[in-house]
Tab-separated table of C-alpha atoms in Angstrom:
chain	number	residue	atom	x	y	z
V	19	MET	CA	-13.490	2.063	-20.949
V	20	ILE	CA	-10.216	1.712	-23.270
V	21	SER	CA	-8.251	-1.044	-21.928
V	22	TYR	CA	-4.465	-1.451	-21.606
V	23	ALA	CA	-2.500	-4.840	-21.267
V	24	LEU	CA	0.858	-5.427	-19.507
V	25	ASP	CA	3.593	-5.928	-22.029
V	26	ARG	CA	4.516	-9.201	-19.945
V	27	PRO	CA	3.003	-12.627	-18.930
V	28	GLU	CA	0.741	-11.831	-15.765
V	29	VAL	CA	2.045	-13.543	-12.870
V	30	GLU	CA	0.099	-16.379	-11.086
V	31	PHE	CA	0.074	-17.159	-7.700
V	32	ASP	CA	-1.100	-20.459	-5.927
V	33	ALA	CA	-4.771	-20.056	-5.441
V	34	ALA	CA	-5.182	-23.628	-3.833
V	35	PHE	CA	-2.346	-22.696	-1.539
V	36	GLN	CA	-4.258	-19.400	-0.666
V	37	ARG	CA	-7.662	-21.234	-0.329
V	38	ALA	CA	-6.273	-23.743	2.302
V	39	PHE	CA	-4.349	-20.908	4.347
V	40	TYR	CA	-7.617	-18.621	4.440
V	41	ALA	CA	-10.597	-21.100	4.551
V	42	ASN	CA	-10.725	-21.279	8.329
V	43	LYS	CA	-9.360	-17.814	9.130
V	44	ARG	CA	-11.100	-14.578	10.252
V	45	VAL	CA	-9.657	-11.886	8.148
V	46	LEU	CA	-10.229	-8.028	8.644
V	47	ILE	CA	-9.377	-5.675	5.740
V	48	THR	CA	-8.989	-1.922	6.532
V	49	GLY	CA	-9.398	0.440	3.674
V	50	ALA	CA	-11.920	-2.407	2.119
V	51	ALA	CA	-13.537	0.455	0.068
V	52	GLY	CA	-10.543	1.013	-1.977
V	53	SER	CA	-9.403	-0.486	-5.269
V	54	VAL	CA	-7.128	-3.079	-3.546
V	55	GLY	CA	-9.277	-3.607	-0.404
V	56	SER	CA	-12.459	-4.428	-2.274
V	57	ALA	CA	-10.466	-6.823	-4.634
V	58	LEU	CA	-9.023	-8.622	-1.529
V	59	ALA	CA	-12.501	-8.825	0.159
V	60	LEU	CA	-13.964	-10.384	-3.019
V	61	GLN	CA	-11.102	-12.828	-3.398
V	62	LEU	CA	-11.278	-14.003	0.340
V	63	ALA	CA	-15.154	-14.204	-0.007
V	64	ARG	CA	-14.340	-16.870	-2.993
V	65	PHE	CA	-11.901	-18.697	-0.751
V	66	GLY	CA	-14.728	-19.166	1.799
V	67	CYS	CA	-12.775	-17.821	4.864
V	68	ALA	CA	-14.588	-18.287	8.245
V	69	HIS	CA	-15.587	-14.570	8.637
V	70	LEU	CA	-14.538	-11.589	6.834
V	71	ALA	CA	-14.709	-7.819	8.452
V	72	MET	CA	-14.431	-4.860	6.278
V	73	LEU	CA	-13.552	-1.454	7.648
V	74	ASP	CA	-13.348	1.800	6.096
V	75	GLN	CA	-14.394	5.347	6.926
V	76	PHE	CA	-15.945	5.918	3.268
V	77	ASP	CA	-19.702	4.983	3.898
V	78	HIS	CA	-20.716	4.798	0.472
V	79	GLY	CA	-17.753	2.600	-0.739
V	80	LEU	CA	-18.187	0.465	2.424
V	81	ILE	CA	-21.757	-0.011	1.538
V	82	ASN	CA	-20.899	-1.150	-1.852
V	83	VAL	CA	-18.154	-3.539	-1.161
V	84	VAL	CA	-20.132	-5.220	1.527
V	85	GLU	CA	-23.191	-5.685	-0.863
V	86	ALA	CA	-20.698	-7.148	-3.394
V	87	VAL	CA	-19.332	-9.805	-0.975
V	88	ARG	CA	-22.649	-10.846	0.346
V	89	LYS	CA	-23.832	-11.306	-3.251
V	90	ALA	CA	-20.461	-13.353	-4.114
V	91	ALA	CA	-20.848	-15.493	-0.926
V	92	PRO	CA	-24.484	-15.293	0.673
V	93	LYS	CA	-23.542	-17.730	3.455
V	94	LEU	CA	-20.184	-16.035	4.648
V	95	GLN	CA	-20.210	-14.325	7.777
V	96	VAL	CA	-19.593	-10.510	7.287
V	97	THR	CA	-19.017	-7.706	9.250
V	98	GLU	CA	-18.946	-4.022	8.074
V	99	ALA	CA	-16.862	-1.333	10.621
V	100	LEU	CA	-17.446	2.056	9.758
V	101	CYS	CA	-14.266	3.320	11.585
V	102	ASP	CA	-11.472	5.944	11.121
V	103	ILE	CA	-7.973	4.177	11.580
V	104	ARG	CA	-6.951	7.568	13.219
V	105	ASP	CA	-9.243	6.790	16.190
V	106	SER	CA	-7.057	4.382	18.107
V	107	GLY	CA	-9.837	3.733	20.649
V	108	ARG	CA	-12.696	3.058	18.283
V	109	LEU	CA	-10.297	0.940	16.023
V	110	ASP	CA	-9.063	-1.096	19.123
V	111	GLY	CA	-12.563	-1.708	20.086
V	112	TRP	CA	-13.680	-3.091	16.563
V	113	MET	CA	-10.654	-5.361	16.559
V	114	ARG	CA	-11.161	-6.876	19.981
V	115	ARG	CA	-14.804	-7.409	19.148
V	116	ILE	CA	-14.251	-9.023	15.654
V	117	GLU	CA	-11.241	-11.144	16.892
V	118	SER	CA	-9.594	-11.538	13.548
V	119	ASP	CA	-6.832	-14.201	12.781
V	120	VAL	CA	-5.405	-12.135	9.742
V	121	VAL	CA	-5.406	-8.179	9.625
V	122	ILE	CA	-4.474	-6.771	6.040
V	123	HIS	CA	-4.123	-3.119	6.491
V	124	SER	CA	-4.779	-1.526	3.112
V	125	ALA	CA	-6.059	2.003	4.495
V	126	ALA	CA	-3.902	4.977	3.334
V	127	LEU	CA	-3.403	8.168	1.619
V	128	LYS	CA	-2.070	7.033	-1.463
V	129	HIS	CA	-1.825	9.953	-3.956
V	130	VAL	CA	1.526	11.619	-4.259
V	131	HIS	CA	0.464	15.321	-5.026
V	132	LEU	CA	-2.117	15.018	-2.367
V	133	GLY	CA	0.435	14.075	0.154
V	134	GLU	CA	2.925	16.916	-0.756
V	135	ARG	CA	0.005	19.559	-0.104
V	136	HIS	CA	-1.233	17.852	3.067
V	137	PRO	CA	1.434	16.115	4.700
V	138	VAL	CA	-0.182	16.637	8.106
V	139	GLU	CA	-3.020	14.466	6.854
V	140	CYS	CA	-0.673	11.822	5.262
V	141	VAL	CA	1.306	11.287	8.459
V	142	LEU	CA	-1.921	10.990	10.589
V	143	THR	CA	-3.399	8.299	8.065
V	144	ASN	CA	-0.256	6.642	6.899
V	145	LEU	CA	1.906	6.454	9.878
V	146	VAL	CA	-0.258	7.199	13.253
V	147	GLY	CA	-3.128	4.890	11.313
V	148	VAL	CA	-0.766	2.115	11.161
V	149	ARG	CA	0.588	2.292	14.610
V	150	ASN	CA	-2.883	2.385	15.907
V	151	ALA	CA	-3.662	-0.715	13.359
V	152	VAL	CA	-0.963	-2.882	14.524
V	153	ALA	CA	-1.302	-2.203	18.090
V	154	ALA	CA	-5.136	-2.875	18.048
V	155	ALA	CA	-4.297	-6.089	16.059
V	156	ALA	CA	-1.858	-7.388	18.566
V	157	ASN	CA	-4.151	-6.475	21.537
V	158	ALA	CA	-6.823	-8.489	19.835
V	159	GLY	CA	-4.707	-11.533	19.410
V	160	ALA	CA	-4.256	-11.650	15.695
V	161	GLY	CA	-1.736	-13.822	14.244
V	162	HIS	CA	-0.810	-12.000	10.968
V	163	PHE	CA	-0.453	-8.481	10.308
V	164	MET	CA	0.112	-7.362	6.879
V	165	LEU	CA	0.682	-3.740	5.518
V	166	VAL	CA	-0.158	-2.768	2.055
V	167	SER	CA	2.833	-0.395	1.311
V	168	SER	CA	4.244	1.018	-2.040
V	169	ASP	CA	7.261	1.049	-4.242
V	170	LYS	CA	7.341	4.799	-3.219
V	171	ALA	CA	8.787	3.618	0.110
V	172	ALA	CA	12.034	2.779	-1.539
V	173	ALA	CA	14.147	5.739	-2.071
V	174	PRO	CA	11.557	8.131	-0.870
V	175	VAL	CA	11.380	11.922	-2.036
V	176	CYS	CA	7.563	12.199	-1.365
V	177	VAL	CA	5.661	12.450	1.954
V	178	MET	CA	3.612	9.622	0.946
V	179	GLY	CA	6.636	7.219	0.304
V	180	ALA	CA	8.277	8.710	3.507
V	181	THR	CA	5.271	7.726	5.599
V	182	LYS	CA	5.113	4.430	4.092
V	183	ARG	CA	8.882	3.656	4.829
V	184	LEU	CA	8.391	4.882	8.233
V	185	ALA	CA	5.288	2.594	8.621
V	186	GLU	CA	7.334	-0.302	7.405
V	187	LEU	CA	10.105	0.524	9.953
V	188	HIS	CA	7.443	0.868	12.526
V	189	LEU	CA	6.494	-2.781	12.119
V	190	VAL	CA	10.215	-3.687	12.825
V	191	GLY	CA	10.082	-1.285	15.936
V	192	PHE	CA	6.848	-2.817	16.978
V	193	GLN	CA	8.189	-6.184	17.002
V	194	MET	CA	11.295	-5.174	19.140
V	195	GLU	CA	9.108	-3.343	21.427
V	196	ARG	CA	6.379	-5.953	22.024
V	197	ASN	CA	7.843	-9.288	20.697
V	198	PRO	CA	4.222	-10.071	19.686
V	199	SER	CA	3.495	-13.747	18.407
V	200	MET	CA	1.685	-11.854	15.741
V	201	ARG	CA	3.637	-12.206	12.264
V	202	LEU	CA	4.394	-8.578	11.053
V	203	ARG	CA	4.991	-8.179	7.046
V	204	SER	CA	4.482	-5.538	4.776
V	205	VAL	CA	4.332	-5.658	0.889
V	206	ARG	CA	5.369	-3.113	-1.697
V	207	PHE	CA	4.132	-2.862	-5.291
V	208	GLY	CA	3.559	-0.681	-8.248
V	209	ASN	CA	0.651	1.182	-9.861
V	210	VAL	CA	-2.274	-1.348	-10.131
V	211	LEU	CA	-3.891	-0.971	-13.568
V	212	GLY	CA	-7.341	0.369	-13.454
V	213	SER	CA	-7.306	1.558	-9.621
V	214	GLN	CA	-9.149	4.542	-8.557
V	215	GLY	CA	-7.267	7.540	-9.362
V	216	SER	CA	-4.486	5.790	-11.298
V	217	VAL	CA	-3.354	6.930	-14.869
V	218	LEU	CA	-5.375	4.461	-17.068
V	219	PRO	CA	-8.843	5.849	-15.830
V	220	ARG	CA	-7.499	9.246	-15.896
V	221	PHE	CA	-6.210	9.131	-19.653
V	222	ALA	CA	-9.550	7.251	-20.569
V	223	ALA	CA	-11.856	10.071	-19.309
V	224	GLN	CA	-9.503	12.642	-20.912
V	225	ILE	CA	-9.790	10.866	-24.273
V	226	GLU	CA	-13.490	10.717	-23.935
V	227	ALA	CA	-13.644	14.522	-23.170
V	228	GLY	CA	-11.839	14.779	-26.710
V	229	GLY	CA	-8.161	15.521	-25.023
V	230	PRO	CA	-5.729	16.539	-24.521
V	231	ILE	CA	-4.312	13.828	-21.945
V	232	GLU	CA	-1.858	15.093	-19.666
V	233	VAL	CA	1.593	13.680	-19.032
V	234	THR	CA	3.797	15.254	-16.384
V	235	HIS	CA	7.335	14.497	-18.382
V	236	PRO	CA	8.133	12.619	-21.699
V	237	ASP	CA	10.603	10.192	-19.653
V	238	MET	CA	8.118	9.426	-16.779
V	239	GLN	CA	8.273	5.573	-15.940
V	240	ARG	CA	6.742	3.314	-13.280
V	241	PHE	CA	5.966	-0.200	-12.760
V	242	PHE	CA	2.652	-1.574	-12.958
V	243	MET	CA	0.722	-4.740	-12.233
V	244	THR	CA	-2.754	-6.134	-12.471
V	245	ALA	CA	-5.509	-6.351	-9.450
V	246	ASN	CA	-4.925	-9.806	-9.653
V	247	GLU	CA	-1.386	-9.699	-9.376
V	248	ALA	CA	-1.449	-7.182	-6.280
V	249	VAL	CA	-4.260	-9.364	-4.492
V	250	GLY	CA	-2.223	-12.726	-5.209
V	251	LEU	CA	0.914	-11.139	-3.927
V	252	ILE	CA	-0.459	-9.595	-0.605
V	253	LEU	CA	-2.560	-12.867	0.211
V	254	SER	CA	0.339	-15.249	-0.605
V	255	VAL	CA	2.989	-13.139	1.588
V	256	ALA	CA	0.893	-13.090	4.323
V	257	ALA	CA	0.338	-17.012	4.084
V	258	ILE	CA	3.856	-18.235	3.524
V	259	ASP	CA	6.220	-19.792	5.750
V	260	ASP	CA	9.413	-17.752	5.407
V	261	PRO	CA	11.874	-19.428	7.789
V	262	GLN	CA	14.888	-16.898	6.573
V	263	ALA	CA	12.722	-13.722	7.535
V	264	ARG	CA	14.275	-12.203	10.553
V	265	GLY	CA	11.506	-9.812	11.996
V	266	ALA	CA	9.259	-7.442	10.199
V	267	GLY	CA	10.236	-7.570	6.465
V	268	ALA	CA	8.883	-5.878	3.370
V	269	TYR	CA	8.248	-7.725	0.205
V	270	PHE	CA	8.164	-7.100	-3.312
V	271	MET	CA	7.407	-8.662	-6.690
V	272	GLU	CA	9.338	-8.851	-9.985
V	273	MET	CA	7.352	-6.563	-12.051
V	274	GLY	CA	9.696	-6.598	-15.270
V	275	ASP	CA	10.480	-3.381	-17.043
V	276	LYS	CA	9.180	-0.157	-15.909
V	277	VAL	CA	6.709	1.169	-18.407
V	278	SER	CA	6.656	4.787	-20.108
V	279	ILE	CA	3.623	6.627	-18.964
V	280	MET	CA	3.915	8.444	-22.586
V	281	SER	CA	3.908	4.924	-24.397
V	282	ILE	CA	0.503	4.310	-22.401
V	283	GLY	CA	-0.787	7.463	-23.409
V	284	ARG	CA	-0.088	6.780	-27.142
V	285	GLU	CA	-1.492	3.300	-27.278
V	286	MET	CA	-4.770	4.243	-25.621
V	287	ILE	CA	-5.299	7.033	-28.170
V	288	ARG	CA	-4.223	4.523	-30.717
V	289	ARG	CA	-6.941	2.237	-29.532
V	290	SER	CA	-9.449	4.903	-29.261
V	291	GLY	CA	-9.449	5.801	-32.775
V	292	LYS	CA	-9.536	9.502	-32.065
V	293	ASP	CA	-6.972	12.189	-32.717
V	294	ILE	CA	-6.049	13.333	-29.377
V	295	ALA	CA	-3.126	15.569	-28.264
V	296	ILE	CA	-0.526	14.869	-25.657
V	297	GLU	CA	0.056	17.801	-23.217
V	298	ILE	CA	3.081	17.860	-21.112
V	299	THR	CA	2.386	19.542	-17.642
V	300	GLY	CA	5.548	19.102	-15.673
V	301	LEU	CA	6.664	16.975	-12.861
V	302	ARG	CA	4.536	17.770	-9.943
V	303	ALA	CA	6.111	18.246	-6.335
V	304	GLY	CA	7.209	14.770	-4.755
V	305	GLU	CA	7.391	12.905	-8.196
V	306	LYS	CA	10.285	10.944	-9.590
V	307	LEU	CA	10.873	10.090	-13.218
V	308	GLU	CA	11.483	6.660	-12.066
V	309	GLU	CA	10.378	4.368	-9.247
V	310	GLN	CA	12.344	1.754	-7.711
V	311	LEU	CA	11.542	-1.451	-5.429
V	312	TYR	CA	14.461	-1.251	-3.044
V	313	ASP	CA	16.971	1.162	-2.069
V	314	ALA	CA	21.002	1.375	-0.779
V	315	GLN	CA	19.830	1.293	2.623
V	316	GLU	CA	18.269	-2.301	2.277
V	317	THR	CA	19.521	-6.063	1.761
V	318	VAL	CA	17.373	-7.883	-0.908
V	319	SER	CA	16.829	-11.669	-0.331
V	320	PRO	CA	14.780	-14.606	-2.184
V	321	THR	CA	11.626	-16.031	-0.452
V	322	PRO	CA	9.554	-19.269	-1.144
V	323	LEU	CA	7.640	-17.464	-3.472
V	324	PRO	CA	8.996	-17.643	-6.953
V	325	GLY	CA	9.644	-14.139	-8.134
V	326	VAL	CA	9.037	-12.440	-4.699
V	327	PHE	CA	12.098	-11.110	-2.905
V	328	ARG	CA	12.302	-9.793	0.803
V	329	VAL	CA	14.099	-6.296	2.019
V	330	THR	CA	15.432	-5.773	5.186
V	331	PRO	CA	16.876	-2.723	6.608
V	332	ALA	CA	20.738	-2.612	6.304
V	333	ALA	CA	21.180	-0.693	9.509
V	334	VAL	CA	20.747	-2.058	12.870
V	335	ASP	CA	18.968	1.051	14.134
V	336	ALA	CA	16.590	1.525	10.903
V	337	TYR	CA	13.429	1.110	13.162
V	338	VAL	CA	10.679	3.262	14.173
V	339	THR	CA	9.423	2.946	17.898
V	340	SER	CA	5.828	3.923	19.184
V	341	ALA	CA	7.472	6.727	21.002
V	342	ASP	CA	8.854	8.092	17.539
V	343	VAL	CA	5.277	7.840	16.198
V	344	ALA	CA	3.785	9.736	19.254
V	345	HIS	CA	6.439	12.240	18.819
V	346	LEU	CA	5.497	12.812	15.192
V	347	GLU	CA	1.933	12.717	15.826
V	348	THR	CA	2.459	15.728	18.306
V	349	LEU	CA	4.460	17.584	15.830
V	350	VAL	CA	2.151	17.445	13.161
V	351	ARG	CA	-0.709	18.475	15.119
V	352	THR	CA	0.949	21.660	16.244
V	353	MET	CA	3.173	22.573	13.173
V	354	GLU	CA	2.541	24.059	9.613
V	355	ASN	CA	2.829	21.953	6.857
V	356	ALA	CA	6.326	23.007	5.574
V	357	VAL	CA	7.860	22.475	9.094
V	358	VAL	CA	6.004	19.033	9.129
V	359	ARG	CA	7.430	17.915	5.780
V	360	GLN	CA	10.761	19.095	6.973
V	361	ARG	CA	10.960	17.185	10.087
V	362	LEU	CA	9.551	13.903	8.645
V	363	PHE	CA	12.276	13.544	6.314
V	364	ALA	CA	14.875	14.822	8.721
V	365	HIS	CA	13.600	11.660	11.028
V	366	LEU	CA	13.487	9.417	8.274
V	367	ASP	CA	16.953	10.324	7.076
V	368	GLN	CA	18.306	9.672	10.322
V	369	ARG	CA	16.737	6.354	10.590
V	370	LEU	CA	18.075	5.341	7.323
V	371	SER	CA	21.667	6.996	7.715
V	372	ARG	CA	21.309	8.639	4.551
V	373	SER	CA	22.716	12.057	3.583
V	374	ASP	CA	22.423	12.020	-0.312
V	375	ARG	CA	18.652	12.102	-0.778
V	376	ALA	CA	17.161	13.921	-3.814
V	377	ALA	CA	15.545	16.882	-3.029
V	378	GLY	CA	12.042	15.903	-4.030
């Protein structure tokens, strides 16, 4: 495949610190068959954690990641869990059976345009699924819960971003409701180079087919990071002692300047040595020209990790309770997609006390 490299030095996290933290931990990863989940699983296998559980509903992908982990670490105790995070009873049963110290919740619907067309599915997976996972983790006595979020949770205008932001706020609400001993955190990041469904493999496939490559807008820009950075960020944030953190904060890594999607396409065409056209297809529903890592409804603070920052809600009532999630769950199961999208954003705008959201 035609490669593309970041135009900045790759951020390196302290592997020795991570290894020391996870070496004696039992860890469960939801969404383990995905790009980020599988990379997390392989890194944790190399660290020699005490037990690694991989949970996903995608059977073929789950088999692949479990086999890869067993090959990389033959002596590691491994559990495969074929489970849908929407099924709270089954998920709770798995969590209690596995008794993990650390739960990394990576399972999600991550594609913006699919979320716009299927907001019901997006809410059920990205919000209800998080409600189920964090409750199950607390019930099972986990000490750490890490939610893998997205930069699209900042100033969200798409359904996927809105559900991710509400999920972050639910960690805040859950902590207020239950006051669990479990440490709750979430981490936002940009596009991971080469991940499933991302722009690089799509451009590579279009170039291989003779073109054209499709760009939605000539001014489209995104944050990018490597898979190693994504894994390092998640594992480090889950492990650090952050004494200034109050409640369930979200974290992000400084990723340098946003990158032009058009420039990526041109560079990949140049590297291919082929004469490939670029076609501008127009912005899709829910897309922004530029992403951001935090917004006006949040405060930003430094953390013990260099180049990593914590964001916390500026409004005291910016939280989502279990009752809020239950209400939205009932709504999405009984109403049409267009109404669901409207109600979803109305709820989020109220929680964030914002009235100037872009149409999206």
